[in-house]
C-alpha cells in the first residue's frame, strides 16, 4: 500500500481540498466532500473497483473540483496510488471531471501509460503522460502538478519518474467550468472504460 500521509512537496500556497484514504469508507478527511459509492469493496484499506459496475461519485454543481476561475487555469496538485487487477491496451479511467457533454480533466491508464488531460473543450486539450511497465502486483504512486500556465506547467510522475509523453491540440488557453461530477474509477462517456483495480488514497490540492 502507498503512503497515505507522505510529505507534500510543492510550496506554492495550495490547500488540501480533499483527502480520500479509503479506509473502508469514502469519507473526505479534509473538508467533508464525501463520495457516494456503487459496488465498491475494500481490501487492506484500499477501495476496490471491479471494472464493470463500481464507481465513486460526488456531485459538483458548484465546481469545487474545477481548476479554473472561468477565465484562467488555477494551480493544483493531485496525489494518488493505484493498483491494477487487470491490464490491457484498453482505457481504464482512474478519476475524471467529464461527462458526455462537457470535458474538464481526466486521469487514466491506456496502452502502458498513465496520463492527465486538461480539456478546454471536446477538441482542444493538453496531455502529459508517463510510461509504465503494467503489472498487477504493484501500486503506482502518481503525482500531478500544474502551475496554471499551459502544457509547460503540467507535470506527471509515476513512482518518482517524470512523464515525457506530451500532446497539445489546438490553441489551449484554459479549462472551462463544467459542473460535471467528480467521478472515481469510472467514466460517464464510455461505460466499459472502468477501473479494474484498487485505489489506496487520493489527495487533491488547490
Short mmCIF file of C-alpha atoms in Angstrom, two decimals:
data_model
loop_
_atom_site.label_atom_id
_atom_site.label_comp_id
_atom_site.label_asym_id
_atom_site.label_seq_id
_atom_site.Cartn_x
_atom_site.Cartn_y
_atom_site.Cartn_z
CA UNK A 1 0.00 0.00 0.00
CA UNK A 2 1.05 3.59 -0.57
CA UNK A 3 1.95 6.24 1.97
CA UNK A 4 -1.33 7.95 2.83
CA UNK A 5 0.32 10.82 4.68
CA UNK A 6 3.54 11.47 2.76
CA UNK A 7 5.12 14.92 2.56
CA UNK A 8 3.52 17.47 0.26
CA UNK A 9 6.49 18.77 -1.73
CA UNK A 10 5.05 21.70 -3.65
CA UNK A 11 5.44 25.03 -1.80
CA UNK A 12 3.06 27.19 -3.78
CA UNK A 13 0.40 28.04 -1.23
CA UNK A 14 -2.04 25.33 -2.25
CA UNK A 15 -4.51 23.97 0.29
CA UNK A 16 -5.62 20.38 0.79
CA UNK A 17 -9.04 20.28 -0.85
CA UNK A 18 -9.87 16.59 -0.43
CA UNK A 19 -8.19 13.64 1.28
CA UNK A 20 -9.66 10.23 0.50
CA UNK A 21 -7.85 7.49 2.44
CA UNK A 22 -10.38 4.77 1.54
CA UNK A 23 -10.05 3.21 4.99
CA UNK A 24 -13.18 1.10 4.45
CA UNK A 25 -15.15 4.23 3.57
CA UNK A 26 -15.50 7.07 1.05
CA UNK A 27 -15.00 9.89 3.54
CA UNK A 28 -13.02 13.03 2.75
CA UNK A 29 -10.89 13.72 5.83
CA UNK A 30 -10.03 17.28 4.73
CA UNK A 31 -13.29 19.13 4.11
CA UNK A 32 -16.12 16.61 4.20
CA UNK A 33 -16.56 16.22 0.43
CA UNK A 34 -17.64 12.62 0.91
CA UNK A 35 -18.27 10.32 -2.05
CA UNK A 36 -21.21 8.09 -2.88
CA UNK A 37 -20.18 4.61 -3.98
CA UNK A 38 -21.66 1.90 -6.15
CA UNK A 39 -20.42 -1.71 -5.89
CA UNK A 40 -17.19 -0.79 -4.11
CA UNK A 41 -15.48 -3.22 -1.76
CA UNK A 42 -12.34 -2.78 0.33
CA UNK A 43 -9.04 -4.62 0.60
CA UNK A 44 -6.47 -3.62 3.21
CA UNK A 45 -7.85 -0.07 3.38
CA UNK A 46 -7.99 0.39 -0.38
CA UNK A 47 -11.14 0.87 -2.43
CA UNK A 48 -11.64 -1.97 -4.92
CA UNK A 49 -13.26 -1.26 -8.31
CA UNK A 50 -14.49 -4.28 -10.24
CA UNK A 51 -14.07 -2.94 -13.78
CA UNK A 52 -17.77 -3.35 -14.52
CA UNK A 53 -20.17 -1.60 -12.16
CA UNK A 54 -18.02 0.09 -9.49
CA UNK A 55 -17.69 3.84 -9.13
CA UNK A 56 -17.39 6.60 -6.54
CA UNK A 57 -19.02 9.93 -7.29
CA UNK A 58 -19.63 13.39 -5.89
CA UNK A 59 -21.98 15.92 -7.46
CA UNK A 60 -20.02 19.08 -8.24
CA UNK A 61 -22.54 21.65 -9.45
CA UNK A 62 -20.51 24.35 -7.68
CA UNK A 63 -17.27 23.25 -9.40
CA UNK A 64 -15.37 22.68 -6.16
CA UNK A 65 -13.11 20.30 -8.08
CA UNK A 66 -12.60 22.64 -11.04
CA UNK A 67 -9.12 24.02 -11.56
CA UNK A 68 -10.17 27.25 -13.26
CA UNK A 69 -11.80 30.52 -12.26
CA UNK A 70 -13.73 30.51 -15.53
CA UNK A 71 -11.14 32.64 -17.28
CA UNK A 72 -7.72 31.30 -16.34
CA UNK A 73 -6.44 27.93 -15.09
CA UNK A 74 -5.53 27.61 -11.41
CA UNK A 75 -2.61 25.68 -9.92
CA UNK A 76 -3.41 22.27 -8.48
CA UNK A 77 -1.80 19.05 -7.32
CA UNK A 78 -3.16 15.50 -7.26
CA UNK A 79 -1.55 12.59 -5.44
CA UNK A 80 -2.88 9.04 -5.66
CA UNK A 81 -1.89 5.41 -5.53
CA UNK A 82 -3.48 2.85 -7.84
CA UNK A 83 -3.07 -0.89 -8.35
CA UNK A 84 -4.42 -2.59 -11.46
CA UNK A 85 -6.05 -6.00 -11.10
CA UNK A 86 -6.06 -6.38 -14.88
CA UNK A 87 -4.05 -4.62 -17.57
CA UNK A 88 -4.58 -4.49 -21.31
CA UNK A 89 -4.46 -1.94 -24.12
CA UNK A 90 -7.92 -0.68 -23.20
CA UNK A 91 -8.62 2.53 -21.30
CA UNK A 92 -9.11 2.45 -17.53
CA UNK A 93 -10.27 5.75 -16.06
CA UNK A 94 -8.95 6.47 -12.59
CA UNK A 95 -10.63 9.79 -11.86
CA UNK A 96 -12.27 12.42 -14.02
CA UNK A 97 -14.43 15.51 -14.18
CA UNK A 98 -16.07 14.91 -17.54
CA UNK A 99 -19.38 13.67 -18.93
CA UNK A 100 -20.90 13.05 -22.38
CA UNK A 101 -21.45 16.78 -22.94
CA UNK A 102 -18.64 18.63 -21.17
CA UNK A 103 -14.97 17.84 -20.57
CA UNK A 104 -12.72 19.35 -17.91
CA UNK A 105 -9.97 16.97 -16.76
CA UNK A 106 -9.24 13.25 -16.54
CA UNK A 107 -6.60 10.80 -15.28
CA UNK A 108 -6.45 7.40 -16.95
CA UNK A 109 -4.41 4.36 -17.93
CA UNK A 110 -4.06 3.40 -21.58
CA UNK A 111 -1.57 1.35 -23.58
CA UNK A 112 1.23 1.16 -20.99
CA UNK A 113 0.97 4.75 -19.77
CA UNK A 114 -0.80 6.84 -17.14
CA UNK A 115 -1.90 10.31 -18.28
CA UNK A 116 -3.57 13.54 -17.23
CA UNK A 117 -5.62 15.54 -19.76
CA UNK A 118 -6.92 19.09 -19.31
CA UNK A 119 -9.74 19.99 -21.68
CA UNK A 120 -10.63 23.43 -23.00
CA UNK A 121 -13.49 21.83 -24.91
CA UNK A 122 -14.12 18.45 -26.51
CA UNK A 123 -11.47 19.01 -29.19
CA UNK A 124 -8.80 21.27 -27.62
CA UNK A 125 -6.70 19.83 -24.78
CA UNK A 126 -3.24 19.36 -23.28
CA UNK A 127 -1.95 15.99 -22.08
CA UNK A 128 1.06 14.73 -20.15
CA UNK A 129 1.72 11.03 -19.68
CA UNK A 130 4.21 8.66 -18.08
CA UNK A 131 5.12 5.25 -19.50
CA UNK A 132 4.88 2.28 -17.13
CA UNK A 133 5.52 -1.43 -17.26
CA UNK A 134 1.99 -2.61 -16.44
CA UNK A 135 1.76 -5.11 -13.63
CA UNK A 136 -0.95 -6.46 -11.36
CA UNK A 137 1.44 -6.87 -8.43
CA UNK A 138 2.36 -3.29 -7.53
CA UNK A 139 0.95 0.07 -6.57
CA UNK A 140 1.69 3.01 -8.86
CA UNK A 141 2.21 6.23 -6.92
CA UNK A 142 1.18 9.17 -9.09
CA UNK A 143 1.85 12.87 -8.54
CA UNK A 144 0.44 15.53 -10.85
CA UNK A 145 1.45 19.17 -10.56
CA UNK A 146 0.12 22.10 -12.57
CA UNK A 147 1.09 25.75 -12.20
CA UNK A 148 -1.81 27.03 -14.31
CA UNK A 149 0.32 28.01 -17.30
CA UNK A 150 -0.45 25.54 -20.07
CA UNK A 151 1.38 22.43 -21.16
CA UNK A 152 4.82 23.57 -19.98
CA UNK A 153 3.42 23.95 -16.47
CA UNK A 154 1.85 20.48 -16.34
CA UNK A 155 3.80 17.50 -14.98
CA UNK A 156 3.01 13.91 -14.07
CA UNK A 157 5.34 11.49 -12.32
CA UNK A 158 4.84 7.81 -11.50
CA UNK A 159 6.96 6.31 -8.73
CA UNK A 160 9.27 9.31 -8.94
CA UNK A 161 9.82 9.18 -12.71
CA UNK A 162 8.64 12.22 -14.66
CA UNK A 163 6.47 11.61 -17.70
CA UNK A 164 7.75 12.51 -21.16
CA UNK A 165 4.61 11.89 -23.24
CA UNK A 166 3.17 15.22 -24.34
CA UNK A 167 0.25 16.19 -26.58
CA UNK A 168 -1.44 19.51 -27.33
CA UNK A 169 -4.27 20.02 -29.78
CA UNK A 170 -5.38 23.44 -30.95
CA UNK A 171 -4.59 26.66 -29.12
CA UNK A 172 -5.17 25.72 -25.49
CA UNK A 173 -5.96 28.74 -23.31
CA UNK A 174 -7.59 27.07 -20.28
CA UNK A 175 -10.26 24.78 -18.91
CA UNK A 176 -13.93 25.65 -18.66
CA UNK A 177 -16.11 25.16 -15.60
CA UNK A 178 -18.46 22.31 -16.47
CA UNK A 179 -20.48 21.49 -13.30
CA UNK A 180 -19.76 17.82 -14.04
CA UNK A 181 -19.44 15.30 -11.22
CA UNK A 182 -16.16 14.19 -9.68
CA UNK A 183 -16.01 10.54 -10.71
CA UNK A 184 -13.55 7.90 -9.48
CA UNK A 185 -12.99 4.51 -11.08
CA UNK A 186 -15.42 5.07 -13.92
CA UNK A 187 -16.19 7.19 -16.98
CA UNK A 188 -19.57 8.70 -17.85
CA UNK A 189 -18.83 8.86 -21.59
CA UNK A 190 -17.98 5.21 -22.30
CA UNK A 191 -19.33 2.62 -19.88
CA UNK A 192 -16.66 -0.03 -20.42
CA UNK A 193 -13.65 2.17 -19.58
CA UNK A 194 -13.91 1.45 -15.87
CA UNK A 195 -11.07 0.82 -13.46
CA UNK A 196 -10.33 -2.81 -12.67
CA UNK A 197 -8.15 -2.27 -9.65
CA UNK A 198 -7.67 -0.59 -6.28
CA UNK A 199 -7.07 2.99 -5.14
CA UNK A 200 -5.18 3.32 -1.88
CA UNK A 201 -5.50 7.08 -1.47
CA UNK A 202 -6.41 10.22 -3.41
CA UNK A 203 -5.38 13.73 -2.34
CA UNK A 204 -6.37 16.88 -4.21
CA UNK A 205 -4.75 20.26 -3.56
CA UNK A 206 -5.99 23.56 -4.95
#
